[in-house]
Coordinates of C-alpha atoms in Angstrom, one line a residue:
M1290 CA 32.1 -68.7 -44.9
A1291 CA 32.9 -66.1 -42.4
S1292 CA 33.3 -67.1 -38.8
A1293 CA 30.9 -66.0 -36.1
T1294 CA 33.6 -63.9 -34.4
A1295 CA 34.3 -62.1 -37.7
L1296 CA 30.6 -61.4 -38.2
L1297 CA 29.5 -60.5 -34.7
G1298 CA 32.7 -59.5 -33.0
P1299 CA 34.2 -61.1 -29.9
S1300 CA 31.4 -62.3 -27.6
S1301 CA 31.1 -64.6 -24.6
E1302 CA 27.9 -65.9 -26.1
V1303 CA 29.7 -67.1 -29.3
T1304 CA 32.9 -68.4 -27.7
A1305 CA 32.5 -72.0 -26.7
P1306 CA 33.2 -72.7 -23.0
R1307 CA 36.4 -74.5 -22.2
P1308 CA 35.6 -78.2 -21.4
A1309 CA 36.4 -79.1 -17.8
V1310 CA 39.5 -81.3 -17.4
S1311 CA 38.6 -84.7 -15.8
P1312 CA 40.9 -86.2 -13.1
A1313 CA 41.9 -89.0 -15.5
Q1314 CA 43.0 -86.4 -18.1
Q1315 CA 44.9 -84.5 -15.5
I1316 CA 46.8 -87.6 -14.5
N1317 CA 47.8 -88.2 -18.1
A1318 CA 48.7 -84.6 -18.6
E1319 CA 51.0 -84.6 -15.5
L1320 CA 52.8 -87.8 -16.3
A1321 CA 53.2 -86.8 -20.0
Q1322 CA 55.6 -84.0 -19.0
L1323 CA 58.1 -86.5 -17.7
S1324 CA 61.1 -88.1 -19.5
S1325 CA 61.2 -91.9 -19.8
E1326 CA 63.5 -92.2 -16.7
Q1327 CA 61.4 -89.8 -14.7
L1328 CA 58.2 -91.6 -15.7
E1329 CA 59.7 -94.9 -14.6
V1330 CA 60.4 -93.5 -11.2
A1331 CA 57.0 -91.9 -11.0
Q1332 CA 55.2 -95.2 -11.9
R1333 CA 57.2 -97.1 -9.2
I1334 CA 56.1 -94.5 -6.6
I1335 CA 52.5 -94.6 -7.7
G1336 CA 52.4 -98.4 -8.1
T1337 CA 54.2 -99.2 -4.8
P1338 CA 51.8 -98.1 -2.0
N1339 CA 52.6 -98.7 1.7
A1340 CA 56.4 -98.7 1.0
N1341 CA 59.6 -96.7 1.6
L1342 CA 61.2 -95.6 -1.6
V1343 CA 64.7 -94.0 -1.7
V1344 CA 65.3 -91.7 -4.7
P1345 CA 68.9 -90.2 -4.5
A1346 CA 70.0 -88.2 -7.5
P1347 CA 72.4 -85.4 -8.3
P1348 CA 71.2 -81.8 -8.8
G1349 CA 69.5 -81.0 -12.0
R1350 CA 68.0 -84.4 -12.8
G1351 CA 64.4 -83.3 -12.1
K1352 CA 63.8 -84.8 -8.6
T1353 CA 61.4 -82.0 -7.5
F1354 CA 59.8 -81.7 -10.9
T1355 CA 59.1 -85.5 -11.0
M1356 CA 57.8 -85.5 -7.4
T1357 CA 55.5 -82.6 -8.1
R1358 CA 54.0 -84.4 -11.0
V1359 CA 53.6 -87.5 -8.8
V1360 CA 51.8 -85.5 -6.1
R1361 CA 49.4 -83.9 -8.6
A1362 CA 48.7 -87.2 -10.3
M1363 CA 48.0 -89.1 -7.1
I1364 CA 45.7 -86.4 -5.8
A1365 CA 43.9 -86.5 -9.1
A1366 CA 43.7 -90.3 -8.8
G1367 CA 42.0 -89.8 -5.4
M1368 CA 39.5 -87.5 -7.1
C1369 CA 38.6 -90.2 -9.6
R1370 CA 37.5 -92.3 -6.6
K1371 CA 34.8 -90.1 -5.1
S1372 CA 34.7 -92.2 -1.9
S1373 CA 38.4 -91.6 -1.1
T1374 CA 40.9 -88.9 -0.9
V1375 CA 44.7 -88.5 -1.0
R1376 CA 46.9 -86.1 1.0
A1377 CA 50.6 -85.2 0.5
I1378 CA 53.1 -84.0 3.1
I1379 CA 56.3 -82.4 1.8
V1380 CA 59.0 -82.2 4.5
A1381 CA 62.3 -80.3 3.9
P1382 CA 65.1 -79.4 6.3
T1383 CA 65.0 -75.6 5.6
N1384 CA 62.6 -73.0 4.3
L1385 CA 65.0 -72.4 1.5
A1386 CA 64.7 -76.0 0.3
L1387 CA 60.9 -75.7 0.7
Q1388 CA 60.8 -72.9 -1.8
Q1389 CA 61.5 -75.4 -4.6
W1390 CA 58.0 -76.7 -4.0
D1391 CA 56.2 -73.4 -4.5
E1392 CA 54.2 -74.9 -7.4
L1393 CA 52.2 -76.9 -4.8
R1394 CA 51.8 -74.0 -2.4
G1395 CA 48.1 -73.2 -1.9
N1396 CA 46.9 -76.7 -2.7
T1397 CA 44.6 -77.7 0.2
S1398 CA 45.6 -81.4 -0.3
V1399 CA 49.3 -80.7 0.3
K1400 CA 51.1 -79.7 3.5
L1401 CA 54.5 -78.0 3.0
T1402 CA 56.6 -77.9 6.2
T1403 CA 60.1 -78.0 7.5
A1404 CA 61.1 -81.0 9.6
A1405 CA 61.5 -78.8 12.7
S1406 CA 58.1 -77.3 12.2
L1407 CA 56.4 -80.7 11.7
I1408 CA 57.5 -81.9 15.1
G1409 CA 57.2 -78.4 16.8
R1410 CA 60.9 -78.1 17.5
G1411 CA 61.4 -74.6 16.1
V1412 CA 65.0 -73.5 16.3
G1413 CA 65.8 -75.7 19.3
N1414 CA 68.4 -78.4 19.5
P1415 CA 67.4 -81.6 17.6
D1416 CA 68.8 -83.8 20.4
I1417 CA 66.0 -82.6 22.7
P1418 CA 62.8 -84.6 21.9
P1419 CA 59.5 -82.7 21.8
S1420 CA 57.6 -82.6 25.0
T1421 CA 54.4 -84.6 25.4
A1422 CA 52.3 -81.4 25.1
T1423 CA 54.1 -80.3 22.0
F1424 CA 53.8 -83.8 20.4
E1425 CA 50.0 -83.8 21.1
R1426 CA 49.6 -80.3 19.7
Q1427 CA 51.4 -81.3 16.5
R1428 CA 49.4 -84.5 16.3
L1429 CA 46.1 -82.6 16.4
M1430 CA 47.3 -80.2 13.7
L1431 CA 48.2 -83.1 11.5
V1432 CA 44.9 -84.8 12.1
D1433 CA 43.1 -81.6 11.1
F1434 CA 45.0 -81.5 7.8
L1435 CA 44.6 -85.2 7.0
V1436 CA 41.0 -85.7 8.0
G1437 CA 39.7 -82.2 7.4
R1438 CA 35.9 -81.6 7.3
A1439 CA 33.5 -84.3 8.3
S1440 CA 32.0 -84.1 4.8
D1441 CA 35.3 -85.0 3.1
P1442 CA 35.7 -88.4 1.6
Q1443 CA 37.5 -91.1 3.6
L1444 CA 41.3 -90.7 3.7
N1445 CA 42.7 -93.4 1.6
L1446 CA 46.4 -92.6 1.0
V1447 CA 49.1 -90.4 2.5
L1448 CA 52.2 -89.6 0.4
V1449 CA 55.1 -88.3 2.5
I1450 CA 58.1 -86.9 0.7
W1451 CA 61.2 -86.1 2.6
D1452 CA 63.1 -83.6 0.4
E1453 CA 66.8 -83.1 1.0
F1454 CA 66.6 -86.1 3.2
W1455 CA 70.4 -86.3 3.8
N1456 CA 70.5 -82.8 5.1
T1457 CA 67.9 -83.5 7.7
P1458 CA 68.9 -84.5 11.3
A1459 CA 68.2 -88.1 12.1
Q1460 CA 66.3 -87.1 15.3
D1461 CA 63.9 -84.9 13.3
I1462 CA 63.3 -87.8 10.8
D1463 CA 62.6 -90.3 13.6
N1464 CA 60.3 -87.9 15.5
G1465 CA 58.5 -86.9 12.3
I1466 CA 57.9 -90.5 11.3
E1467 CA 56.6 -91.4 14.7
L1468 CA 54.2 -88.4 14.6
I1469 CA 52.9 -89.3 11.2
S1470 CA 52.5 -93.0 12.1
T1471 CA 50.3 -92.1 15.1
V1472 CA 47.7 -90.6 12.8
T1473 CA 47.9 -92.9 9.8
Q1474 CA 47.7 -96.3 11.5
T1475 CA 44.7 -97.4 9.4
V1476 CA 45.8 -95.6 6.2
T1477 CA 48.1 -96.6 3.4
V1478 CA 51.3 -94.5 3.6
T1479 CA 53.9 -94.2 0.8
M1480 CA 57.1 -92.6 2.0
V1481 CA 59.7 -91.2 -0.5
L1482 CA 63.2 -90.2 0.7
T1483 CA 64.8 -88.0 -1.9
G1484 CA 67.8 -85.7 -2.2
D1485 CA 71.5 -85.8 -2.8
P1486 CA 73.4 -88.0 -0.3
F1487 CA 76.8 -86.8 -1.5
Q1488 CA 76.2 -83.2 -0.3
L1489 CA 77.1 -81.6 3.0
K1490 CA 75.5 -83.0 6.1
P1491 CA 73.3 -81.1 8.7
V1492 CA 75.3 -78.7 10.9
E1493 CA 73.4 -80.0 14.0
G1494 CA 72.1 -83.5 14.8
R1495 CA 73.1 -87.0 13.8
L1496 CA 73.5 -88.1 10.2
S1497 CA 70.3 -89.0 8.4
V1498 CA 71.5 -92.6 7.7
M1499 CA 71.1 -93.3 11.4
A1500 CA 67.4 -92.6 11.2
G1501 CA 64.9 -95.5 11.4
P1502 CA 64.5 -96.1 7.6
F1503 CA 68.2 -97.0 7.3
H1504 CA 69.1 -99.1 10.2
E1505 CA 67.7 -101.7 12.6
L1506 CA 68.7 -103.7 15.7
S1507 CA 70.0 -107.2 15.1
R1508 CA 68.0 -109.8 17.0
G1509 CA 71.2 -111.6 17.9
D1510 CA 73.7 -109.2 19.3
K1511 CA 71.5 -106.1 19.4
S1512 CA 74.0 -104.2 17.1
M1513 CA 73.0 -101.8 14.4
L1514 CA 73.0 -103.3 10.9
P1515 CA 72.5 -101.5 7.6
R1516 CA 68.9 -102.0 6.5
L1517 CA 70.0 -101.4 3.0
S1518 CA 71.7 -104.8 3.0
R1519 CA 68.2 -106.2 2.8
R1520 CA 67.0 -107.0 -0.7
K1521 CA 63.6 -105.4 -0.2
L1522 CA 65.0 -101.9 0.3
L1523 CA 67.6 -102.3 -2.4
Q1524 CA 64.7 -103.0 -4.8
N1525 CA 63.2 -99.7 -3.7
L1526 CA 66.4 -97.7 -4.4
L1527 CA 65.9 -95.7 -7.5
T1528 CA 67.5 -92.7 -9.3
I1529 CA 66.9 -90.5 -12.2
P1530 CA 69.8 -90.9 -14.7
G1531 CA 70.6 -88.6 -17.5
E1532 CA 72.2 -85.2 -18.2
S1533 CA 71.7 -82.3 -15.7
H1534 CA 69.3 -79.6 -17.0
R1535 CA 71.8 -77.1 -15.6
T1536 CA 74.3 -77.9 -18.4
R1537 CA 72.0 -78.6 -21.4
N1538 CA 71.8 -75.0 -22.7
A1539 CA 75.4 -73.9 -22.4
S1540 CA 76.7 -71.9 -25.4
P1541 CA 79.1 -73.8 -27.6
D1542 CA 82.1 -71.6 -26.7
I1543 CA 81.9 -72.6 -23.1
A1544 CA 80.3 -76.1 -23.3
E1545 CA 83.6 -77.9 -22.8
L1546 CA 84.4 -76.1 -19.6
V1547 CA 80.8 -76.5 -18.3
H1548 CA 80.9 -80.2 -18.9
A1549 CA 84.4 -80.5 -17.4
A1550 CA 83.0 -79.3 -14.0
A1551 CA 80.1 -81.7 -14.4
R1552 CA 82.5 -84.6 -15.1
I1553 CA 84.6 -83.8 -12.0
E1554 CA 81.4 -83.7 -9.9
M1555 CA 80.5 -87.2 -11.1
L1556 CA 84.1 -88.5 -10.5
L1557 CA 83.8 -87.3 -6.9
R1558 CA 80.4 -89.1 -6.5
V1559 CA 81.7 -92.4 -7.8
G1560 CA 84.9 -92.2 -5.7
D1561 CA 87.5 -91.8 -8.4
L1562 CA 89.4 -89.2 -6.4
A1563 CA 92.7 -89.5 -8.3
R1564 CA 91.1 -88.5 -11.6
A1565 CA 89.0 -85.9 -9.9
D1566 CA 92.1 -84.3 -8.3
K1567 CA 93.9 -84.3 -11.7
E1568 CA 91.0 -82.7 -13.6
L1569 CA 90.4 -80.2 -10.8
V1570 CA 93.9 -78.9 -11.3
E1571 CA 93.4 -78.8 -15.0
L1572 CA 90.1 -76.9 -14.6
Q1573 CA 91.8 -74.4 -12.2
N1574 CA 94.6 -73.8 -14.7
T1575 CA 92.2 -73.5 -17.7
T1576 CA 89.8 -71.0 -16.0
A1577 CA 92.5 -68.9 -14.3
G1578 CA 91.9 -66.0 -16.7
L1579 CA 88.1 -66.3 -16.6
R1580 CA 87.6 -65.1 -13.1
L1581 CA 85.3 -62.1 -12.9
P1582 CA 85.0 -59.6 -10.0
P1583 CA 82.2 -60.4 -7.5
G1584 CA 78.9 -58.9 -8.6
K1585 CA 80.0 -58.5 -12.2
G1586 CA 78.2 -61.6 -13.5
A1587 CA 79.9 -63.8 -11.0
V1588 CA 79.0 -65.4 -7.7
Y1589 CA 81.7 -66.4 -5.3
L1590 CA 81.4 -69.6 -3.2
T1591 CA 83.9 -69.6 -0.3
A1592 CA 85.0 -72.1 2.3
T1593 CA 85.2 -69.6 5.1
R1594 CA 83.1 -66.7 6.3
E1595 CA 86.1 -64.4 6.4
R1596 CA 86.7 -65.0 2.7
Q1597 CA 83.0 -64.5 1.9
L1598 CA 83.1 -61.1 3.6
M1599 CA 86.3 -60.1 1.7
R1600 CA 84.6 -61.0 -1.6
Q1601 CA 81.4 -59.1 -0.6
R1602 CA 83.5 -56.0 0.2
E1603 CA 85.1 -56.2 -3.3
A1604 CA 81.7 -56.3 -4.9
L1605 CA 80.5 -53.3 -2.9
S1606 CA 83.6 -51.2 -3.6
A1607 CA 83.0 -51.7 -7.4
L1608 CA 79.5 -50.2 -7.2
G1609 CA 80.8 -46.6 -7.4
P1610 CA 80.6 -43.5 -5.1
D1611 CA 76.9 -43.0 -5.7
A1612 CA 75.8 -46.3 -4.3
T1613 CA 74.4 -46.5 -0.8
T1614 CA 76.4 -49.2 1.0
V1615 CA 77.2 -50.3 4.5
V1616 CA 80.2 -52.3 5.5
T1617 CA 80.6 -53.0 9.2
G1618 CA 83.3 -54.6 11.3
H1619 CA 87.0 -54.9 10.9
D1620 CA 89.3 -57.9 10.2
H1621 CA 89.9 -58.4 13.9
D1622 CA 86.1 -58.6 14.7
D1623 CA 84.1 -61.8 15.1
P1624 CA 82.9 -62.8 11.6
K1625 CA 79.4 -62.9 12.8
S1626 CA 79.5 -59.2 13.6
R1627 CA 80.6 -58.2 10.1
M1628 CA 78.3 -57.6 7.2
C1629 CA 77.9 -56.0 3.8
I1630 CA 74.7 -54.2 2.7
A1631 CA 73.9 -52.4 -0.5
V1632 CA 70.7 -50.6 -1.2
G1633 CA 69.0 -51.9 -4.4
K1634 CA 70.9 -55.2 -4.5
E1635 CA 69.6 -58.7 -3.8
H1636 CA 70.2 -60.0 -0.2
V1637 CA 69.3 -63.2 1.6
M1638 CA 68.2 -63.8 5.2
M1639 CA 70.9 -65.5 7.2
R1640 CA 68.6 -66.6 10.0
F1641 CA 64.9 -67.0 10.9
L1642 CA 63.3 -63.8 12.1
K1643 CA 59.9 -63.9 13.8
D1644 CA 59.4 -60.2 14.6
A1645 CA 59.8 -58.2 11.4
T1646 CA 57.6 -55.1 11.4
M1647 CA 56.1 -52.9 8.8
P1648 CA 57.5 -49.3 8.9
N1649 CA 55.2 -46.3 9.4
S1650 CA 52.3 -48.5 10.4
T1651 CA 50.1 -48.2 13.4
S1652 CA 49.6 -51.9 13.5
Q1653 CA 51.7 -53.9 16.0
A1654 CA 51.6 -57.0 13.8
L1655 CA 54.8 -59.1 13.6
Y1656 CA 55.8 -60.9 10.4
P1657 CA 58.1 -64.0 10.3
L1658 CA 60.8 -64.2 7.7
A1659 CA 62.3 -67.6 7.0
N1660 CA 66.1 -68.3 6.8
G1661 CA 67.1 -68.2 3.2
T1662 CA 64.4 -65.7 2.1
R1663 CA 65.6 -63.6 -0.8
G1664 CA 64.7 -60.0 -1.6
V1665 CA 65.9 -56.4 -2.1
V1666 CA 67.1 -53.9 0.4
V1667 CA 65.0 -50.8 -0.3
E1668 CA 66.6 -48.3 2.0
L1669 CA 68.5 -48.0 5.3
E1670 CA 66.9 -46.8 8.5
T1671 CA 67.5 -43.1 8.9
L1672 CA 66.1 -42.3 12.3
K1673 CA 68.8 -41.1 14.6
A1674 CA 67.2 -42.9 17.5
R1675 CA 67.8 -46.2 15.6
K1676 CA 71.5 -45.6 15.0
R1677 CA 74.3 -46.6 17.3
K1678 CA 77.7 -45.0 17.8
R1679 CA 80.9 -46.8 16.7
G1680 CA 84.6 -46.4 17.3
E1681 CA 85.4 -43.1 15.6
G1682 CA 82.0 -41.5 16.0
A1683 CA 80.6 -42.8 12.7
E1684 CA 76.9 -43.7 12.8
V1685 CA 75.9 -47.1 11.4
P1686 CA 72.2 -48.0 10.7
T1687 CA 70.9 -50.9 12.7
H1688 CA 67.9 -51.7 10.5
V1689 CA 67.0 -51.8 6.8
L1690 CA 63.8 -51.9 4.9
F1691 CA 63.7 -55.3 3.1
R1692 CA 61.3 -56.3 0.4
P1693 CA 61.1 -60.1 -0.1
H1694 CA 60.7 -61.4 -3.7
G1695 CA 57.0 -61.8 -4.6
V1696 CA 55.9 -59.4 -1.8
S1697 CA 54.8 -55.8 -2.5
K1698 CA 55.5 -54.5 1.1
S1699 CA 58.8 -53.8 2.7
L1700 CA 59.6 -55.0 6.2
R1701 CA 61.9 -53.5 8.8
V1702 CA 64.6 -56.1 9.8
P1703 CA 67.9 -55.9 11.7
I1704 CA 70.8 -55.2 9.5
G1705 CA 72.7 -58.2 10.9
A1706 CA 70.1 -60.6 9.6
L1707 CA 70.9 -60.0 5.9
T1708 CA 73.9 -60.5 3.6
T1709 CA 74.4 -59.8 -0.1
T1710 CA 74.3 -62.7 -2.7
D1711 CA 77.5 -61.7 -4.5
A1712 CA 79.4 -64.2 -2.3
M1713 CA 78.3 -66.9 0.1
T1714 CA 79.8 -69.9 1.8
V1715 CA 79.5 -73.3 0.1
H1716 CA 77.4 -74.5 2.9
R1717 CA 74.8 -71.7 2.5
A1718 CA 74.8 -72.2 -1.3
Q1719 CA 73.6 -75.8 -0.9
G1720 CA 70.2 -76.2 -2.4
A1721 CA 70.4 -73.0 -4.5
T1722 CA 70.9 -72.6 -8.3
M1723 CA 72.7 -69.5 -9.4
P1724 CA 71.2 -67.2 -12.0
A1725 CA 71.6 -68.6 -15.6
G1726 CA 74.8 -67.5 -17.2
H1727 CA 76.4 -66.3 -14.0
R1728 CA 79.9 -67.7 -13.5
V1729 CA 80.5 -69.5 -10.2
V1730 CA 83.9 -68.9 -8.7
V1731 CA 84.9 -71.5 -6.1
D1732 CA 87.4 -70.0 -3.7
L1733 CA 89.0 -72.8 -1.6
H1734 CA 91.3 -70.6 0.4
R1735 CA 91.8 -72.3 3.9
C1736 CA 89.2 -74.9 3.0
T1737 CA 90.9 -77.5 5.2
C1738 CA 90.1 -75.3 8.2
V1739 CA 86.4 -76.0 7.6
Y1740 CA 86.4 -79.4 5.8
Q1741 CA 88.8 -81.4 7.9
T1742 CA 88.0 -84.9 6.5
R1743 CA 88.0 -86.3 3.0
A1744 CA 84.3 -87.0 3.1
D1745 CA 83.5 -83.4 4.0
L1746 CA 85.8 -82.0 1.3
V1747 CA 84.3 -84.2 -1.3
A1748 CA 80.8 -83.1 -0.3
A1749 CA 81.8 -79.4 -0.4
L1750 CA 83.3 -79.8 -3.9
V1751 CA 80.2 -81.7 -5.1
V1752 CA 78.0 -78.8 -3.9
A1753 CA 80.3 -76.1 -5.3
L1754 CA 80.7 -77.7 -8.7
S1755 CA 76.9 -78.2 -9.2
R1756 CA 75.6 -74.6 -8.5
A1757 CA 76.2 -73.0 -11.9
K1758 CA 73.5 -73.1 -14.6
D1759 CA 74.7 -73.0 -18.2
A1760 CA 77.9 -71.1 -17.1
V1761 CA 81.5 -71.8 -16.3
T1762 CA 82.6 -72.9 -12.9
V1763 CA 86.0 -71.3 -12.0
V1764 CA 88.2 -73.0 -9.4
T1765 CA 90.8 -71.1 -7.4
N1766 CA 93.1 -71.8 -4.5
Y1767 CA 92.9 -75.6 -4.8
P1768 CA 96.2 -77.2 -3.7
P1769 CA 97.1 -80.1 -6.1
G1770 CA 96.8 -83.5 -4.4
L1771 CA 94.6 -82.2 -1.6
L1772 CA 91.9 -84.8 -2.2
L1773 CA 94.4 -87.6 -1.8
Q1774 CA 96.3 -86.1 1.2
I1775 CA 93.4 -85.0 3.5
P1776 CA 92.6 -87.6 6.3
T1777 CA 89.9 -90.1 5.6
A1778 CA 88.8 -91.1 9.1
E1779 CA 86.2 -89.2 11.0
A1780 CA 87.0 -89.4 14.7
E1781 CA 83.4 -88.5 15.7
Q1782 CA 81.9 -91.2 13.5
S1783 CA 81.1 -94.6 15.2
D1784 CA 81.6 -97.9 13.5
V1785 CA 77.9 -98.3 13.2
T1786 CA 77.5 -95.0 11.3
A1787 CA 80.5 -95.8 9.1
L1788 CA 78.9 -99.2 8.3
V1789 CA 75.5 -97.8 7.4
T1790 CA 77.0 -94.9 5.4
S1791 CA 79.4 -97.2 3.5
A1792 CA 76.6 -99.6 2.6
F1793 CA 74.3 -96.9 1.4
L1794 CA 76.8 -94.8 -0.6
G1795 CA 78.2 -97.9 -2.2
A1796 CA 74.8 -98.8 -3.5
V1797 CA 74.2 -95.3 -4.7
Q1798 CA 77.6 -95.2 -6.5
R1799 CA 76.7 -98.5 -8.3
L1800 CA 73.4 -96.9 -9.2
L1801 CA 75.2 -93.8 -10.7
L1802 CA 77.7 -96.0 -12.5
G1803 CA 75.0 -98.1 -14.0
R1804 CA 73.2 -95.1 -15.5
V1805 CA 69.9 -96.9 -15.1
T1806 CA 66.9 -96.2 -12.8
S1807 CA 67.3 -99.1 -10.4
V1808 CA 70.3 -101.0 -9.0
V1809 CA 72.0 -103.5 -11.3
P1810 CA 72.8 -106.5 -9.0
R1811 CA 76.3 -107.8 -8.5
K1812 CA 75.1 -111.4 -8.7
V1813 CA 72.1 -113.1 -10.4
R1814 CA 71.0 -116.7 -9.7
L1815 CA 70.1 -118.6 -12.8
R1816 CA 69.3 -122.2 -13.7
Q1817 CA 71.8 -122.1 -16.5
P1818 CA 74.4 -119.4 -15.7
S1819 CA 75.2 -118.5 -19.4
R1820 CA 75.7 -115.3 -21.2
K1821 CA 72.4 -115.6 -23.0
S1822 CA 70.3 -116.4 -19.9
L1823 CA 71.9 -113.6 -17.9
Q1824 CA 71.3 -111.1 -20.7
T1825 CA 67.7 -112.3 -20.8
Q1826 CA 67.3 -111.7 -17.1
L1827 CA 68.9 -108.2 -17.4
N1828 CA 66.6 -107.3 -20.2
L1829 CA 63.5 -108.4 -18.2
A1830 CA 64.6 -106.4 -15.2
F1831 CA 65.8 -103.2 -17.0
R1832 CA 63.5 -103.2 -20.0
D1833 CA 66.1 -103.8 -22.7
H1834 CA 68.1 -100.8 -21.5
P1835 CA 71.3 -100.5 -23.7
A1836 CA 73.5 -99.8 -20.7
V1837 CA 73.0 -103.4 -19.4
A1838 CA 74.1 -105.0 -22.7
I1839 CA 76.9 -107.6 -22.1
V1840 CA 80.0 -106.6 -24.0
R1841 CA 82.3 -109.3 -22.7
W1842 CA 81.8 -112.6 -21.0
D1843 CA 84.3 -114.5 -18.8
Q1844 CA 83.2 -118.1 -19.1
A1845 CA 85.5 -119.3 -16.3
T1846 CA 83.9 -117.1 -13.6
A1847 CA 80.6 -116.6 -15.4
T1848 CA 81.1 -112.9 -15.0
A1849 CA 79.5 -110.4 -17.5
F1850 CA 81.1 -107.0 -18.2
L1851 CA 78.3 -104.6 -19.1
R1852 CA 78.4 -101.6 -21.4
N1853 CA 78.0 -99.2 -18.4
G1854 CA 81.1 -100.5 -16.8
L1855 CA 79.5 -102.7 -14.2
E1856 CA 80.2 -106.4 -13.6
V1857 CA 77.5 -109.0 -12.9
Q1858 CA 78.2 -112.6 -12.0
A1859 CA 75.8 -115.4 -12.9
I1860 CA 75.4 -117.9 -10.1
K1861 CA 73.7 -121.3 -10.5
A1862 CA 70.5 -121.5 -8.6
L1863 CA 70.1 -124.1 -6.0
A1864 CA 67.9 -127.0 -6.9

């Protein structure tokens, strides 16, 4: 029998309308996209209201993807209950980090903001708290978002996600939490702290582990104590184990080198610096002949700004005589006054700009451009009035026409606000994933001038080795033994900061070594501390996860050695 479409032709009267998706179906659809590990984390967040959950994980494990599904599912759950509503606040340290959440942009139930914008700090010093007037203005804006119209259902739950938490100044975190708490006193709040604690710390402000969620005053001697030593927060420490999606699709001929960089990154995270140093030297020797020129399918990550500019100039010189390029400054100039611009190539904003204008427009409107915005330089300013004289009489444009990605119009911005993406410092590359297939060349020339302690060097290497996607990471200018020779102590770090940092990173390292979603405890209290009873307890806690299988049992000390390499001691419970 012929179909109606075949008989009558395409018609809106014949085509059945698509059934509307119910909130319950949307919840199932969102959570069905997650892996088993991601789903376990999502269920813990959804099922643990009014709590602080800490979700540290290396890049490429799907943190943002998982949290986006959680936000969508929780908002849909609020729609199921017509008398209540759910709001989500996503807070990130920079606009570049916030771009990872573009999937939620435009959702009226979600607020995307930087930490500085949340509290009204702008580009000011994080050590200076917001004034009373600023705090009140930000509070009213937050109330307007959370409560909305009078006809809206009653606010039932607020989900606050601090993305890239460990790159956010502690002052912004504390001020932001205080601001949110003033408008959610009668509402259930779930707060999720996510990111990568092993990456580089904020340039300004105190370390995030000195923020309220991580420390408290002891009632006895009024000293700071790590809050993570408390069992309650350890129970809410989760991660997303598994292979990074940035290395899954590497071609077979380079898979070994791709996974070598990933293995070194993990060794750095778990603190095995001797092996990491040895394998870094091996990777450097193996990839010595694979280094490509900047811009020719390779992105250079450098330790210093001077080295970045040198690599950018190499890329521009390779474009040929017909390319329109601008290279300003000389070797003796301040690095901040030097730049490389090429018409038609991708560039990135190096700072926040609030007064970009539209060329050839009668409107006096000003357009803000966030730090980290990427786009293409369309052309250089050609008006003589907008050129300035330099040393030998050469004229250098002071502005360019810049078209951000996803925007159809070009904006006029100062030439010094942009830089090409052929090379960037490791610090600026943080939070970014390079184009698939592009080799990443890590240039560690004079890296100890920038990273003067072991912790900083380890963090920089972790960032640099995790930027490539399905491509080789080439290491150059790494001195053998550097990881073991560089000083360990940080003069500016107090005993309190070191205590909190050590407690937290130690817990995260055990989490990574365990290769499970939640922390495998060091000791478990049992009525009968036997191998069988301990295995039963581990199976109950970790859902028969193969990584917690006991492979060896020391009867004298009642210590179990697990398949994932961790040790767990069984202690007899007190009667």
